[in-house]
mmCIF file of C-alpha atoms in Angstrom:
data_model
loop_
_atom_site.group_PDB
_atom_site.id
_atom_site.type_symbol
_atom_site.label_atom_id
_atom_site.label_comp_id
_atom_site.label_asym_id
_atom_site.label_seq_id
_atom_site.Cartn_x
_atom_site.Cartn_y
_atom_site.Cartn_z
ATOM 1 C CA MET A 1 -55.234 -3.016 6.928
ATOM 2 C CA SER A 2 -51.813 -3.914 5.599
ATOM 3 C CA LYS A 3 -49.210 -1.160 5.727
ATOM 4 C CA GLU A 4 -47.213 -2.634 2.846
ATOM 5 C CA ILE A 5 -47.195 -0.616 -0.358
ATOM 6 C CA LYS A 6 -48.724 -2.456 -3.264
ATOM 7 C CA GLU A 7 -46.245 -3.531 -5.910
ATOM 8 C CA ARG A 8 -47.740 -1.294 -8.610
ATOM 9 C CA TRP A 9 -47.144 1.819 -6.464
ATOM 10 C CA LYS A 10 -43.502 1.056 -5.704
ATOM 11 C CA LEU A 11 -40.756 2.991 -7.475
ATOM 12 C CA ASN A 12 -38.527 0.761 -9.566
ATOM 13 C CA ASN A 13 -34.760 0.475 -9.232
ATOM 14 C CA TYR A 14 -34.061 2.890 -12.076
ATOM 15 C CA ILE A 15 -36.095 5.700 -10.495
ATOM 16 C CA TRP A 16 -34.517 5.158 -7.068
ATOM 17 C CA GLN A 17 -31.080 5.241 -8.686
ATOM 18 C CA GLU A 18 -31.916 8.590 -10.266
ATOM 19 C CA VAL A 19 -33.084 9.868 -6.872
ATOM 20 C CA VAL A 20 -29.817 8.792 -5.234
ATOM 21 C CA ASN A 21 -27.796 10.464 -7.993
ATOM 22 C CA VAL A 22 -29.261 13.897 -7.194
ATOM 23 C CA ILE A 23 -28.941 13.681 -3.389
ATOM 24 C CA PRO A 24 -26.419 16.438 -2.571
ATOM 25 C CA ASP A 25 -25.064 15.334 0.836
ATOM 26 C CA ILE A 26 -23.530 12.181 2.245
ATOM 27 C CA ASP A 27 -25.628 12.289 5.437
ATOM 28 C CA THR A 28 -28.823 11.697 3.467
ATOM 29 C CA ILE A 29 -27.241 8.975 1.347
ATOM 30 C CA ALA A 30 -25.911 7.214 4.462
ATOM 31 C CA ALA A 31 -29.323 7.474 6.152
ATOM 32 C CA LEU A 32 -31.014 5.963 3.086
ATOM 33 C CA ALA A 33 -28.518 3.084 3.035
ATOM 34 C CA THR A 34 -29.406 2.160 6.632
ATOM 35 C CA VAL A 35 -33.144 1.685 5.917
ATOM 36 C CA ASN A 36 -32.793 -1.916 4.691
ATOM 37 C CA LYS A 37 -30.753 -4.142 2.374
ATOM 38 C CA TYR A 38 -32.738 -3.015 -0.664
ATOM 39 C CA PHE A 39 -31.735 0.630 -0.255
ATOM 40 C CA TYR A 40 -28.181 -0.318 0.724
ATOM 41 C CA LYS A 41 -27.911 -2.047 -2.646
ATOM 42 C CA ILE A 42 -29.502 0.923 -4.442
ATOM 43 C CA VAL A 43 -27.001 3.341 -2.883
ATOM 44 C CA GLY A 44 -24.215 1.044 -4.077
ATOM 45 C CA ILE A 45 -21.504 2.178 -1.658
ATOM 46 C CA ASP A 46 -19.484 -0.260 0.436
ATOM 47 C CA PHE A 47 -19.214 2.008 3.474
ATOM 48 C CA LYS A 48 -17.057 -0.400 5.455
ATOM 49 C CA THR A 49 -14.444 -0.556 2.716
ATOM 50 C CA ARG A 50 -14.529 3.214 2.254
ATOM 51 C CA CYS A 51 -14.013 3.775 5.967
ATOM 52 C CA ILE A 52 -11.163 1.288 6.236
ATOM 53 C CA GLN A 53 -9.376 2.619 3.153
ATOM 54 C CA ASN A 54 -9.547 6.179 4.477
ATOM 55 C CA GLY A 55 -8.915 5.467 8.169
ATOM 56 C CA ILE A 56 -12.397 6.483 9.378
ATOM 57 C CA TYR A 57 -13.088 4.798 12.713
ATOM 58 C CA ARG A 58 -16.430 3.364 13.841
ATOM 59 C CA LEU A 59 -17.757 3.924 17.362
ATOM 60 C CA PRO A 60 -19.591 1.240 19.401
ATOM 61 C CA ARG A 61 -23.135 0.500 18.159
ATOM 62 C CA GLU A 62 -22.516 2.612 15.073
ATOM 63 C CA LEU A 63 -23.034 1.524 11.473
ATOM 64 C CA TRP A 64 -20.267 1.963 8.925
ATOM 65 C CA SER A 65 -22.545 4.214 6.878
ATOM 66 C CA GLU A 66 -22.989 6.468 9.914
ATOM 67 C CA ALA A 67 -19.236 6.530 10.506
ATOM 68 C CA PHE A 68 -18.641 7.523 6.891
ATOM 69 C CA SER A 69 -21.161 10.357 7.133
ATOM 70 C CA HIS A 70 -19.071 11.801 10.014
ATOM 71 C CA VAL A 71 -15.849 11.859 7.992
ATOM 72 C CA CYS A 72 -15.424 15.649 8.267
ATOM 73 C CA ARG A 73 -15.527 15.450 12.060
ATOM 74 C CA ARG A 74 -13.125 12.521 12.390
ATOM 75 C CA PHE A 75 -9.957 13.850 10.866
ATOM 76 C CA ASP A 76 -7.220 15.301 13.054
ATOM 77 C CA ASN A 77 -9.103 14.733 16.303
ATOM 78 C CA HIS A 78 -7.987 13.351 19.669
ATOM 79 C CA TYR A 79 -7.909 9.732 18.475
ATOM 80 C CA TYR A 80 -5.366 10.463 15.751
ATOM 81 C CA ASN A 81 -3.423 12.960 17.856
ATOM 82 C CA LEU A 82 -2.967 10.194 20.420
ATOM 83 C CA PHE A 83 -1.423 7.866 17.860
ATOM 84 C CA ALA A 84 0.670 10.605 16.219
ATOM 85 C CA SER A 85 1.350 8.694 12.965
ATOM 86 C CA PRO A 86 -0.897 5.623 12.875
ATOM 87 C CA ARG A 87 -0.189 2.932 10.288
ATOM 88 C CA LEU A 88 -3.226 1.254 8.780
ATOM 89 C CA SER A 89 -2.930 -2.280 7.509
ATOM 90 C CA GLN A 90 -3.927 -2.514 3.876
ATOM 91 C CA ASN A 91 -7.717 -2.919 3.496
ATOM 92 C CA THR A 92 -8.255 -4.073 7.093
ATOM 93 C CA SER A 93 -9.501 -2.196 10.135
ATOM 94 C CA ARG A 94 -6.334 -2.821 12.142
ATOM 95 C CA ILE A 95 -4.005 0.017 12.987
ATOM 96 C CA SER A 96 -0.557 0.158 14.606
ATOM 97 C CA ALA A 97 1.450 2.867 16.305
ATOM 98 C CA ILE A 98 4.536 3.417 18.439
ATOM 99 C CA LEU A 99 3.924 4.994 21.842
ATOM 100 C CA ASN A 100 7.022 5.516 23.990
ATOM 101 C CA ASN A 101 8.577 2.028 24.264
ATOM 102 C CA GLU A 102 5.576 0.068 23.051
ATOM 103 C CA VAL A 103 4.066 -1.010 19.769
ATOM 104 C CA ILE A 104 0.272 -0.963 19.925
ATOM 105 C CA VAL A 105 -1.921 -2.854 17.469
ATOM 106 C CA THR A 106 -5.626 -2.094 17.686
ATOM 107 C CA THR A 107 -8.565 -1.467 15.349
ATOM 108 C CA ILE A 108 -10.525 1.491 14.031
ATOM 109 C CA ASP A 109 -13.665 -0.625 14.534
ATOM 110 C CA PHE A 110 -14.455 -0.017 18.211
ATOM 111 C CA ASN A 111 -17.158 -2.692 18.129
ATOM 112 C CA ARG A 112 -14.444 -5.365 18.125
ATOM 113 C CA HIS A 113 -12.472 -4.402 21.266
ATOM 114 C CA PHE A 114 -9.093 -5.615 19.976
ATOM 115 C CA ILE A 115 -5.716 -4.456 21.298
ATOM 116 C CA GLN A 116 -2.229 -5.972 21.530
ATOM 117 C CA THR A 117 0.862 -4.320 23.008
ATOM 118 C CA PHE A 118 4.531 -5.185 22.510
ATOM 119 C CA LYS A 119 7.380 -3.901 24.661
ATOM 120 C CA ILE A 120 10.439 -2.786 22.696
ATOM 121 C CA ARG A 121 13.917 -1.742 23.738
ATOM 122 C CA GLY A 122 14.784 1.873 23.113
ATOM 123 C CA TYR A 123 12.853 3.643 20.390
ATOM 124 C CA ALA A 124 11.709 2.673 16.900
ATOM 125 C CA TYR A 125 11.029 4.999 13.993
ATOM 126 C CA HIS A 126 9.905 2.496 11.390
ATOM 127 C CA LEU A 127 6.882 0.224 11.730
ATOM 128 C CA LYS A 128 4.670 -1.534 9.194
ATOM 129 C CA LEU A 129 1.538 -3.598 9.800
ATOM 130 C CA TYR A 130 0.910 -6.081 6.991
ATOM 131 C CA ASN A 131 -0.518 -9.505 6.051
ATOM 132 C CA LYS A 132 -4.067 -8.208 6.682
ATOM 133 C CA GLY A 133 -3.090 -6.895 10.095
ATOM 134 C CA THR A 134 -1.689 -10.168 11.459
ATOM 135 C CA ARG A 135 2.033 -9.274 11.357
ATOM 136 C CA PHE A 136 4.199 -6.209 11.711
ATOM 137 C CA ILE A 137 7.765 -5.274 10.814
ATOM 138 C CA LEU A 138 9.773 -3.226 13.292
ATOM 139 C CA ARG A 139 13.037 -1.394 12.762
ATOM 140 C CA PRO A 140 14.350 -0.074 16.117
ATOM 141 C CA ALA A 141 16.500 3.041 16.081
ATOM 142 C CA PHE A 142 19.585 1.628 17.824
ATOM 143 C CA ASP A 143 19.011 -2.113 18.007
ATOM 144 C CA GLY A 144 20.641 -3.148 14.732
ATOM 145 C CA PHE A 145 17.985 -5.707 13.737
ATOM 146 C CA LEU A 146 14.948 -5.809 11.481
ATOM 147 C CA ARG A 147 12.244 -7.905 13.171
ATOM 148 C CA VAL A 148 8.895 -9.449 12.241
ATOM 149 C CA TYR A 149 6.273 -10.263 14.900
ATOM 150 C CA ASP A 150 3.015 -12.192 14.794
ATOM 151 C CA VAL A 151 0.217 -10.075 16.273
ATOM 152 C CA GLU A 152 -1.977 -12.895 17.601
ATOM 153 C CA SER A 153 0.692 -15.127 19.160
ATOM 154 C CA ARG A 154 3.042 -12.205 19.975
ATOM 155 C CA LYS A 155 5.971 -14.345 18.783
ATOM 156 C CA LEU A 156 9.108 -13.150 17.026
ATOM 157 C CA LEU A 157 8.960 -14.768 13.566
ATOM 158 C CA TRP A 158 12.087 -13.447 11.856
ATOM 159 C CA GLU A 159 14.991 -11.083 12.344
ATOM 160 C CA HIS A 160 17.892 -9.861 10.254
ATOM 161 C CA PRO A 161 20.870 -7.662 11.215
ATOM 162 C CA ILE A 162 20.844 -4.222 9.611
ATOM 163 C CA ASP A 163 23.534 -2.376 11.569
ATOM 164 C CA TYR A 164 25.811 -2.623 8.536
ATOM 165 C CA LEU A 165 23.422 -0.674 6.293
ATOM 166 C CA GLU A 166 24.738 2.744 7.267
ATOM 167 C CA LYS A 167 28.338 1.655 6.736
ATOM 168 C CA LYS A 168 27.772 -0.111 3.422
ATOM 169 C CA ARG A 169 25.095 1.831 1.586
ATOM 170 C CA ARG A 170 26.697 1.155 -1.772
ATOM 171 C CA ILE A 171 26.661 -2.570 -1.113
ATOM 172 C CA CYS A 172 23.162 -2.900 0.380
ATOM 173 C CA ILE A 173 19.935 -1.196 -0.723
ATOM 174 C CA MET A 174 16.799 -1.110 1.434
ATOM 175 C CA SER A 175 13.301 -0.578 0.028
ATOM 176 C CA ASP A 176 10.032 -1.066 1.918
ATOM 177 C CA PHE A 177 11.938 -3.083 4.570
ATOM 178 C CA CYS A 178 13.433 -5.482 1.987
ATOM 179 C CA ILE A 179 17.235 -5.462 1.687
ATOM 180 C CA TYR A 180 19.216 -6.262 -1.446
ATOM 181 C CA ASP A 181 22.855 -7.238 -0.835
ATOM 182 C CA LYS A 182 25.030 -6.776 -3.919
ATOM 183 C CA ARG A 183 27.768 -9.020 -2.529
ATOM 184 C CA THR A 184 25.630 -12.118 -1.985
ATOM 185 C CA LYS A 185 23.010 -11.207 -4.638
ATOM 186 C CA GLU A 186 20.255 -11.911 -2.150
ATOM 187 C CA VAL A 187 17.113 -10.049 -1.120
ATOM 188 C CA TYR A 188 16.303 -10.387 2.571
ATOM 189 C CA ASP A 189 12.509 -10.396 2.560
ATOM 190 C CA PRO A 190 10.623 -9.868 5.871
ATOM 191 C CA TYR A 191 7.273 -10.483 4.155
ATOM 192 C CA ALA A 192 8.229 -14.021 3.115
ATOM 193 C CA LEU A 193 10.493 -14.461 6.186
ATOM 194 C CA LYS A 194 13.413 -15.621 4.053
ATOM 195 C CA ALA A 195 16.165 -14.620 1.646
ATOM 196 C CA HIS A 196 15.773 -14.840 -2.140
ATOM 197 C CA LYS A 197 18.748 -15.624 -4.351
ATOM 198 C CA ILE A 198 18.728 -13.207 -7.291
ATOM 199 C CA ASP A 199 20.528 -14.246 -10.482
ATOM 200 C CA ILE A 200 20.789 -10.769 -12.028
ATOM 201 C CA LYS A 201 24.095 -9.101 -12.933
ATOM 202 C CA ASP A 202 25.126 -5.424 -12.747
ATOM 203 C CA VAL A 203 22.350 -4.327 -10.370
ATOM 204 C CA VAL A 204 22.655 -0.643 -9.401
ATOM 205 C CA GLY A 205 19.157 0.015 -7.997
ATOM 206 C CA PHE A 206 16.477 -1.932 -6.131
ATOM 207 C CA LYS A 207 12.846 -1.434 -5.106
ATOM 208 C CA CYS A 208 10.159 -3.520 -3.420
ATOM 209 C CA ALA A 209 6.439 -3.109 -4.196
ATOM 210 C CA TYR A 210 4.488 -5.070 -1.574
ATOM 211 C CA ASN A 211 0.730 -5.652 -1.599
ATOM 212 C CA ASP A 212 -1.308 -7.737 0.858
ATOM 213 C CA TYR A 213 -3.903 -8.813 -1.682
ATOM 214 C CA HIS A 214 -1.868 -9.349 -4.853
ATOM 215 C CA ASP A 215 1.467 -10.754 -5.916
ATOM 216 C CA TYR A 216 4.278 -8.444 -4.900
ATOM 217 C CA TYR A 217 7.363 -7.512 -6.870
ATOM 218 C CA PHE A 218 11.026 -6.594 -6.731
ATOM 219 C CA SER A 219 12.419 -4.259 -9.382
ATOM 220 C CA PHE A 220 16.120 -4.001 -10.212
ATOM 221 C CA HIS A 221 17.835 -1.273 -12.210
ATOM 222 C CA VAL A 222 20.505 -2.959 -14.290
ATOM 223 C CA LYS A 223 23.402 -1.189 -15.998
ATOM 224 C CA PRO A 224 25.298 -3.636 -18.191
ATOM 225 C CA PHE A 225 28.448 -2.283 -19.850
ATOM 226 C CA ASP A 226 27.611 -3.544 -23.337
ATOM 227 C CA ALA A 227 23.876 -2.804 -23.539
ATOM 228 C CA GLU A 228 21.238 -0.229 -22.681
ATOM 229 C CA ARG A 229 20.072 0.202 -19.113
ATOM 230 C CA GLU A 230 16.914 -1.692 -18.147
ATOM 231 C CA VAL A 231 14.534 -2.433 -15.296
ATOM 232 C CA VAL A 232 14.103 -6.089 -14.364
ATOM 233 C CA VAL A 233 10.872 -6.816 -12.479
ATOM 234 C CA MET A 234 10.547 -10.046 -10.509
ATOM 235 C CA ASN A 235 7.271 -11.568 -9.350
ATOM 236 C CA VAL A 236 8.244 -12.833 -5.894
ATOM 237 C CA ARG A 237 5.688 -15.660 -5.888
ATOM 238 C CA THR A 238 6.411 -17.086 -9.345
ATOM 239 C CA LYS A 239 10.071 -15.912 -9.567
ATOM 240 C CA LYS A 240 9.376 -14.828 -13.168
ATOM 241 C CA LEU A 241 11.616 -12.039 -14.491
ATOM 242 C CA SER A 242 10.380 -9.362 -16.909
ATOM 243 C CA CYS A 243 12.665 -6.791 -18.578
ATOM 244 C CA PHE A 244 11.842 -3.226 -19.647
ATOM 245 C CA PRO A 245 14.068 -0.601 -21.350
ATOM 246 C CA VAL A 246 15.068 2.579 -19.498
ATOM 247 C CA GLN A 247 16.671 5.760 -20.824
ATOM 248 C CA HIS A 248 18.098 8.944 -19.273
ATOM 249 C CA VAL A 249 18.212 7.686 -15.676
ATOM 250 C CA PHE A 250 21.145 9.179 -13.793
ATOM 251 C CA CYS A 251 23.530 6.950 -11.844
ATOM 252 C CA ASP A 252 23.556 9.142 -8.734
ATOM 253 C CA GLU A 253 19.764 8.799 -8.440
ATOM 254 C CA ILE A 254 19.966 5.038 -8.809
ATOM 255 C CA SER A 255 22.645 4.711 -6.112
ATOM 256 C CA ARG A 256 20.350 6.522 -3.665
ATOM 257 C CA GLY A 257 17.448 4.223 -4.515
ATOM 258 C CA ASN A 258 15.530 6.978 -6.344
ATOM 259 C CA CYS A 259 14.932 4.949 -9.486
ATOM 260 C CA ASP A 260 12.143 6.404 -11.572
ATOM 261 C CA ASP A 261 9.975 3.327 -11.816
ATOM 262 C CA LYS A 262 6.875 2.280 -9.949
ATOM 263 C CA VAL A 263 5.433 -1.233 -9.884
ATOM 264 C CA MET A 264 1.665 -1.436 -9.327
ATOM 265 C CA PRO A 265 0.825 -4.939 -8.047
ATOM 266 C CA ALA A 266 -2.963 -4.488 -8.273
ATOM 267 C CA THR A 267 -2.817 -3.944 -12.043
ATOM 268 C CA GLU A 268 0.356 -5.953 -12.767
ATOM 269 C CA CYS A 269 1.896 -2.906 -14.438
ATOM 270 C CA VAL A 270 5.118 -0.955 -14.132
ATOM 271 C CA LEU A 271 5.481 2.792 -14.784
ATOM 272 C CA ILE A 272 8.816 4.064 -16.050
ATOM 273 C CA PHE A 273 9.556 7.797 -16.152
ATOM 274 C CA ASP A 274 12.102 9.402 -18.465
ATOM 275 C CA ASN A 275 13.848 12.290 -16.670
ATOM 276 C CA VAL A 276 14.798 14.051 -19.896
ATOM 277 C CA THR A 277 11.788 13.659 -22.196
ATOM 278 C CA ASN A 278 9.161 13.656 -19.392
ATOM 279 C CA ASP A 279 7.541 10.565 -20.894
ATOM 280 C CA VAL A 280 5.823 7.976 -18.715
ATOM 281 C CA LYS A 281 5.509 4.507 -20.178
ATOM 282 C CA ILE A 282 3.213 1.889 -18.663
ATOM 283 C CA TYR A 283 4.068 -1.742 -19.336
ATOM 284 C CA ASP A 284 2.115 -4.902 -18.620
ATOM 285 C CA ILE A 285 4.465 -7.017 -16.511
ATOM 286 C CA PRO A 286 3.393 -10.589 -17.470
ATOM 287 C CA SER A 287 3.433 -9.936 -21.237
ATOM 288 C CA GLU A 288 6.160 -7.221 -21.205
ATOM 289 C CA THR A 289 4.063 -5.144 -23.633
ATOM 290 C CA LEU A 290 3.652 -1.355 -23.717
ATOM 291 C CA LYS A 291 0.103 -0.364 -22.723
ATOM 292 C CA HIS A 292 0.247 3.447 -22.541
ATOM 293 C CA ASN A 293 2.658 6.269 -23.245
ATOM 294 C CA PHE A 294 2.081 9.659 -21.556
ATOM 295 C CA HIS A 295 3.958 12.933 -21.947
ATOM 296 C CA PHE A 296 4.119 15.677 -19.297
ATOM 297 C CA GLU A 297 4.933 19.271 -20.205
ATOM 298 C CA THR A 298 6.260 20.046 -16.714
ATOM 299 C CA THR A 299 9.435 18.578 -15.223
ATOM 300 C CA TYR A 300 7.886 18.466 -11.752
ATOM 301 C CA THR A 301 6.839 14.818 -12.149
ATOM 302 C CA ASN A 302 10.340 13.363 -11.954
ATOM 303 C CA THR A 303 9.828 12.004 -8.433
ATOM 304 C CA LEU A 304 7.135 9.669 -9.779
ATOM 305 C CA PHE A 305 4.863 9.700 -6.759
ATOM 306 C CA LEU A 306 2.073 8.969 -9.215
ATOM 307 C CA ASN A 307 -1.412 7.866 -8.268
ATOM 308 C CA GLU A 308 -2.157 4.384 -9.545
ATOM 309 C CA THR A 309 -5.845 5.146 -10.148
ATOM 310 C CA MET A 310 -4.890 8.098 -12.357
ATOM 311 C CA PHE A 311 -3.571 5.707 -14.981
ATOM 312 C CA VAL A 312 -5.951 2.819 -14.437
ATOM 313 C CA SER A 313 -8.858 5.129 -15.310
ATOM 314 C CA THR A 314 -7.379 5.888 -18.740
ATOM 315 C CA GLN A 315 -7.514 2.321 -19.948
#
């Protein structure tokens, strides 16, 4: 006798979706997703992506859905204590950390058995894994150089002297490892492994917004003497410049690199915060059009560490 359930007795997709919606705990949902591909699709959660985005590691012979169900038991445990401040590469399972005089690149997916180590001189405070986990940028504490390494080949790809940064802060501005030099009007870009010539006058502030999976951007605060202050956003790939008006931004904040703007590469938008009126304006970068205008009653938002998804959800 066949053990298969006859088609007329099977619950349809709509009913199963309603069942999933009322399941109260993630353990049950994860267990249902592991039954077969049909139920994985019904559950509708990409557990691998969720784990990678939130730094949840997977043990050998473990499914990503099982790893996700153990999220409460995998924060602040021995694995993360060992790495102190691990840096996850954007949307990949690779992770990097500095241990003593070594840079270690490994993975939170312990089924893959991947590890690379790099000896460094002295100590380094700043490290970033990027390009889907295939490269990392290193800024040693006392070396005087910014360096880019390839993870697979272990080769040094690019380096740029930075010992002058402390002496000439008003001349050079560093943001997300990119350096803008006001004298030469160049941005030294470790992501592209080259320098970009920038034809923009009266620059007083600079920021880099890098993203592995989208175009990335440079933003420049410009203070011309005969016009209103503005933010100029440059798409690094296309070199296209877009201009947006700015009001009530104080010069001392700009000189320290604390410009109240935030470029969001994933949505091709820029947020600009007004320190005085507490207004946040969201512009579409390609078309230079205003998409949204928000007002905050509190003045606590003037650091503009704003969550991108908070504004995307309002569209």
